[in-house]
Amino acid sequence: MNDKKMDLDKAAYEVFLENGYKNTNISEIAKKAGIAVGSFYKYYQSKEEIFLETYIKENERVRKQLIDKVHWNGKPVDVIDELFTYTLESVLNNKILAEWNNPTISEVLHKYYYSELGTTNYTFHQFLFNIFKERLNQEGYDADVTNKILKVYEFIYYIDCHITDKDFEDYNETLRILVKYFIKGVFS
């Protein structure tokens, strides 16, 4: 990666983290990076494109911290509580990640994360899927039942990639309850 693109990416991260998506414009990012606005377009086609790249990097960074922090060998329901608590604290206090529910940009984010590329490249999603599958195997579920349960996991991921607080009141808390009782039922 060349230095100008690195400067641009760093500037975008800082400006989006301070201002969020809506209150950021390309000229601010370019100015902070020390480049002309026209030079911005050598690297990105739009604010949406640079934001998506910034979001992906920030999401990976925060999710890596989450993987390191959560006690994955604990009781499954406790793991879910820990997972949701950390996630909500991380998202609510981060103007980049909080955009997941912003109607202005959420469609772009959701579309990416539900795409084949997004699902494959999202290391946290892959990590959760694999740890869940491993736990199901430890519980002695046969392959057919495991696959059916994993389909429910994929359905929950689908829901998260298609619904926001705007679409469903108290979405985050409702999702937390759904996942908690799903896990409780599977591992009781």
Tab-separated table of N, CA and C in Angstrom, residues 109-184:
chain	number	residue	atom	x	y	z
A	109	LEU	N	-23.481	-1.693	4.776
A	109	LEU	CA	-22.790	-2.575	5.725
A	109	LEU	C	-23.435	-3.954	5.760
A	110	HIS	N	-24.746	-3.992	5.887
A	110	HIS	CA	-25.468	-5.263	5.967
A	110	HIS	C	-25.289	-6.072	4.686
A	111	LYS	N	-25.366	-5.390	3.558
A	111	LYS	CA	-25.209	-6.076	2.272
A	111	LYS	C	-23.826	-6.725	2.179
A	112	TYR	N	-22.796	-6.002	2.589
A	112	TYR	CA	-21.445	-6.562	2.557
A	112	TYR	C	-21.340	-7.765	3.495
A	113	TYR	N	-21.757	-7.613	4.735
A	113	TYR	CA	-21.578	-8.677	5.725
A	113	TYR	C	-22.428	-9.910	5.430
A	114	TYR	N	-23.480	-9.756	4.650
A	114	TYR	CA	-24.273	-10.927	4.289
A	114	TYR	C	-23.845	-11.517	2.949
A	115	SER	N	-23.008	-10.823	2.222
A	115	SER	CA	-22.521	-11.343	0.944
A	115	SER	C	-21.577	-12.521	1.184
A	116	GLU	N	-21.333	-13.281	0.140
A	116	GLU	CA	-20.409	-14.416	0.262
A	116	GLU	C	-19.025	-13.935	0.682
A	117	LEU	N	-18.561	-12.844	0.080
A	117	LEU	CA	-17.255	-12.290	0.427
A	117	LEU	C	-17.227	-11.842	1.888
A	118	GLY	N	-18.239	-11.099	2.296
A	118	GLY	CA	-18.295	-10.596	3.664
A	118	GLY	C	-18.373	-11.710	4.690
A	119	THR	N	-19.204	-12.700	4.432
A	119	THR	CA	-19.349	-13.829	5.357
A	119	THR	C	-18.048	-14.615	5.451
A	120	THR	N	-17.406	-14.828	4.324
A	120	THR	CA	-16.151	-15.586	4.290
A	120	THR	C	-15.016	-14.825	4.972
A	121	ASN	N	-14.936	-13.519	4.744
A	121	ASN	CA	-13.836	-12.720	5.286
A	121	ASN	C	-14.046	-12.247	6.715
A	122	TYR	N	-15.249	-12.390	7.235
A	122	TYR	CA	-15.546	-11.913	8.586
A	122	TYR	C	-15.054	-12.956	9.585
A	123	THR	N	-13.861	-12.747	10.088
A	123	THR	CA	-13.223	-13.756	10.939
A	123	THR	C	-14.019	-14.031	12.213
A	124	PHE	N	-14.697	-13.024	12.747
A	124	PHE	CA	-15.484	-13.244	13.962
A	124	PHE	C	-16.660	-14.170	13.683
A	125	HIS	N	-17.321	-13.969	12.570
A	125	HIS	CA	-18.435	-14.846	12.193
A	125	HIS	C	-17.924	-16.280	12.032
A	126	GLN	N	-16.816	-16.437	11.356
A	126	GLN	CA	-16.236	-17.771	11.173
A	126	GLN	C	-15.841	-18.381	12.506
A	127	PHE	N	-15.252	-17.570	13.385
A	127	PHE	CA	-14.865	-18.035	14.715
A	127	PHE	C	-16.090	-18.521	15.496
A	128	LEU	N	-17.151	-17.711	15.535
A	128	LEU	CA	-18.368	-18.091	16.262
A	128	LEU	C	-18.982	-19.365	15.692
A	129	PHE	N	-19.062	-19.443	14.393
A	129	PHE	CA	-19.631	-20.618	13.743
A	129	PHE	C	-18.848	-21.870	14.146
A	130	ASN	N	-17.527	-21.786	14.079
A	130	ASN	CA	-16.691	-22.945	14.405
A	130	ASN	C	-16.736	-23.316	15.874
A	131	ILE	N	-16.742	-22.334	16.756
A	131	ILE	CA	-16.796	-22.642	18.190
A	131	ILE	C	-18.154	-23.228	18.559
A	132	PHE	N	-19.202	-22.729	17.935
A	132	PHE	CA	-20.547	-23.244	18.174
A	132	PHE	C	-20.637	-24.685	17.692
A	133	LYS	N	-20.129	-24.950	16.497
A	133	LYS	CA	-20.139	-26.300	15.943
A	133	LYS	C	-19.334	-27.255	16.834
A	134	GLU	N	-18.196	-26.794	17.303
A	134	GLU	CA	-17.359	-27.608	18.202
A	134	GLU	C	-18.114	-27.944	19.486
A	135	ARG	N	-18.799	-26.944	20.050
A	135	ARG	CA	-19.578	-27.179	21.280
A	135	ARG	C	-20.708	-28.177	21.030
A	136	LEU	N	-21.342	-28.085	19.884
A	136	LEU	CA	-22.413	-29.034	19.552
A	136	LEU	C	-21.852	-30.452	19.457
A	137	ASN	N	-20.694	-30.592	18.857
A	137	ASN	CA	-20.051	-31.903	18.775
A	137	ASN	C	-19.694	-32.434	20.160
A	138	GLN	N	-19.215	-31.562	21.039
A	138	GLN	CA	-18.888	-31.968	22.405
A	138	GLN	C	-20.128	-32.447	23.165
A	139	GLU	N	-21.271	-31.863	22.831
A	139	GLU	CA	-22.528	-32.256	23.475
A	139	GLU	C	-23.056	-33.577	22.931
A	140	GLY	N	-22.463	-34.059	21.854
A	140	GLY	CA	-22.846	-35.347	21.302
A	140	GLY	C	-23.973	-35.316	20.289
A	141	TYR	N	-24.271	-34.126	19.755
A	141	TYR	CA	-25.300	-34.056	18.724
A	141	TYR	C	-24.812	-34.767	17.473
A	142	ASP	N	-25.719	-35.494	16.804
A	142	ASP	CA	-25.307	-36.146	15.554
A	142	ASP	C	-25.240	-35.102	14.439
A	143	ALA	N	-24.666	-35.485	13.312
A	143	ALA	CA	-24.409	-34.549	12.217
A	143	ALA	C	-25.688	-33.890	11.696
A	144	ASP	N	-26.781	-34.644	11.594
A	144	ASP	CA	-28.033	-34.098	11.075
A	144	ASP	C	-28.588	-33.016	12.005
A	145	VAL	N	-28.626	-33.298	13.297
A	145	VAL	CA	-29.133	-32.319	14.268
A	145	VAL	C	-28.197	-31.110	14.330
A	146	THR	N	-26.891	-31.354	14.310
A	146	THR	CA	-25.917	-30.255	14.319
A	146	THR	C	-26.160	-29.330	13.131
A	147	ASN	N	-26.361	-29.893	11.956
A	147	ASN	CA	-26.608	-29.071	10.763
A	147	ASN	C	-27.895	-28.261	10.892
A	148	LYS	N	-28.931	-28.846	11.481
A	148	LYS	CA	-30.186	-28.113	11.679
A	148	LYS	C	-30.001	-26.961	12.669
A	149	ILE	N	-29.261	-27.212	13.737
A	149	ILE	CA	-29.003	-26.163	14.729
A	149	ILE	C	-28.144	-25.054	14.112
A	150	LEU	N	-27.163	-25.443	13.308
A	150	LEU	CA	-26.316	-24.443	12.647
A	150	LEU	C	-27.111	-23.602	11.653
A	151	LYS	N	-28.175	-24.180	11.070
A	151	LYS	CA	-29.064	-23.415	10.192
A	151	LYS	C	-29.761	-22.307	10.987
A	152	VAL	N	-30.135	-22.611	12.233
A	152	VAL	CA	-30.752	-21.587	13.076
A	152	VAL	C	-29.738	-20.485	13.363
A	153	TYR	N	-28.482	-20.874	13.648
A	153	TYR	CA	-27.416	-19.886	13.837
A	153	TYR	C	-27.302	-18.993	12.598
A	154	GLU	N	-27.296	-19.597	11.412
A	154	GLU	CA	-27.217	-18.827	10.171
A	154	GLU	C	-28.433	-17.913	10.005
A	155	PHE	N	-29.596	-18.373	10.460
A	155	PHE	CA	-30.801	-17.553	10.392
A	155	PHE	C	-30.674	-16.336	11.317
A	156	ILE	N	-30.111	-16.530	12.485
A	156	ILE	CA	-29.895	-15.408	13.412
A	156	ILE	C	-28.925	-14.407	12.779
A	157	TYR	N	-27.886	-14.910	12.124
A	157	TYR	CA	-26.944	-14.033	11.418
A	157	TYR	C	-27.681	-13.266	10.310
A	158	TYR	N	-28.552	-13.959	9.589
A	158	TYR	CA	-29.364	-13.320	8.553
A	158	TYR	C	-30.194	-12.177	9.152
A	159	ILE	N	-30.845	-12.456	10.264
A	159	ILE	CA	-31.657	-11.433	10.925
A	159	ILE	C	-30.791	-10.223	11.258
A	160	ASP	N	-29.618	-10.455	11.838
A	160	ASP	CA	-28.744	-9.357	12.238
A	160	ASP	C	-28.253	-8.542	11.043
A	161	CYS	N	-28.154	-9.171	9.888
A	161	CYS	CA	-27.704	-8.465	8.681
A	161	CYS	C	-28.843	-7.794	7.922
A	162	HIS	N	-30.060	-7.924	8.407
A	162	HIS	CA	-31.197	-7.361	7.670
A	162	HIS	C	-32.130	-6.488	8.509
A	163	ILE	N	-31.926	-6.444	9.803
A	163	ILE	CA	-32.825	-5.677	10.662
A	163	ILE	C	-32.005	-4.725	11.525
A	164	THR	N	-32.543	-3.537	11.745
A	164	THR	CA	-31.912	-2.558	12.634
A	164	THR	C	-32.946	-2.095	13.654
A	165	ASP	N	-32.492	-1.236	14.561
A	165	ASP	CA	-33.412	-0.642	15.537
A	165	ASP	C	-34.541	0.117	14.858
A	166	LYS	N	-34.263	0.653	13.681
A	166	LYS	CA	-35.280	1.401	12.929
A	166	LYS	C	-36.424	0.478	12.489
A	167	ASP	N	-36.069	-0.787	12.201
A	167	ASP	CA	-37.051	-1.742	11.701
A	167	ASP	C	-37.854	-2.409	12.813
A	168	PHE	N	-37.231	-2.534	13.978
A	168	PHE	CA	-37.855	-3.297	15.060
A	168	PHE	C	-37.456	-2.682	16.392
A	169	GLU	N	-38.430	-2.158	17.112
A	169	GLU	CA	-38.167	-1.501	18.389
A	169	GLU	C	-37.476	-2.461	19.360
A	170	ASP	N	-36.470	-1.961	20.049
A	170	ASP	CA	-35.677	-2.745	21.014
A	170	ASP	C	-35.030	-3.967	20.362
A	171	TYR	N	-34.596	-3.782	19.126
A	171	TYR	CA	-34.008	-4.884	18.365
A	171	TYR	C	-32.847	-5.556	19.098
A	172	ASN	N	-31.884	-4.779	19.584
A	172	ASN	CA	-30.696	-5.370	20.208
A	172	ASN	C	-31.051	-6.234	21.413
A	173	GLU	N	-31.932	-5.740	22.262
A	173	GLU	CA	-32.315	-6.515	23.441
A	173	GLU	C	-33.131	-7.745	23.042
A	174	THR	N	-33.978	-7.604	22.046
A	174	THR	CA	-34.768	-8.742	21.575
A	174	THR	C	-33.862	-9.816	20.978
A	175	LEU	N	-32.875	-9.400	20.214
A	175	LEU	CA	-31.920	-10.352	19.645
A	175	LEU	C	-31.148	-11.061	20.756
A	176	ARG	N	-30.757	-10.316	21.755
A	176	ARG	CA	-30.030	-10.897	22.893
A	176	ARG	C	-30.872	-11.990	23.565
A	177	ILE	N	-32.145	-11.706	23.799
A	177	ILE	CA	-33.039	-12.677	24.434
A	177	ILE	C	-33.229	-13.900	23.536
A	178	LEU	N	-33.444	-13.663	22.254
A	178	LEU	CA	-33.600	-14.767	21.305
A	178	LEU	C	-32.384	-15.688	21.329
A	179	VAL	N	-31.196	-15.119	21.234
A	179	VAL	CA	-29.965	-15.913	21.209
A	179	VAL	C	-29.759	-16.618	22.549
A	180	LYS	N	-29.992	-15.916	23.639
A	180	LYS	CA	-29.793	-16.500	24.969
A	180	LYS	C	-30.671	-17.736	25.162
A	181	TYR	N	-31.944	-17.626	24.814
A	181	TYR	CA	-32.842	-18.766	25.032
A	181	TYR	C	-32.654	-19.858	23.983
A	182	PHE	N	-32.215	-19.495	22.819
A	182	PHE	CA	-31.843	-20.504	21.825
A	182	PHE	C	-30.675	-21.332	22.356
A	183	ILE	N	-29.649	-20.657	22.843
A	183	ILE	CA	-28.461	-21.333	23.393
A	183	ILE	C	-28.844	-22.133	24.627
A	184	LYS	N	-29.670	-21.560	25.466
A	184	LYS	CA	-30.107	-22.277	26.678
A	184	LYS	C	-30.819	-23.558	26.317
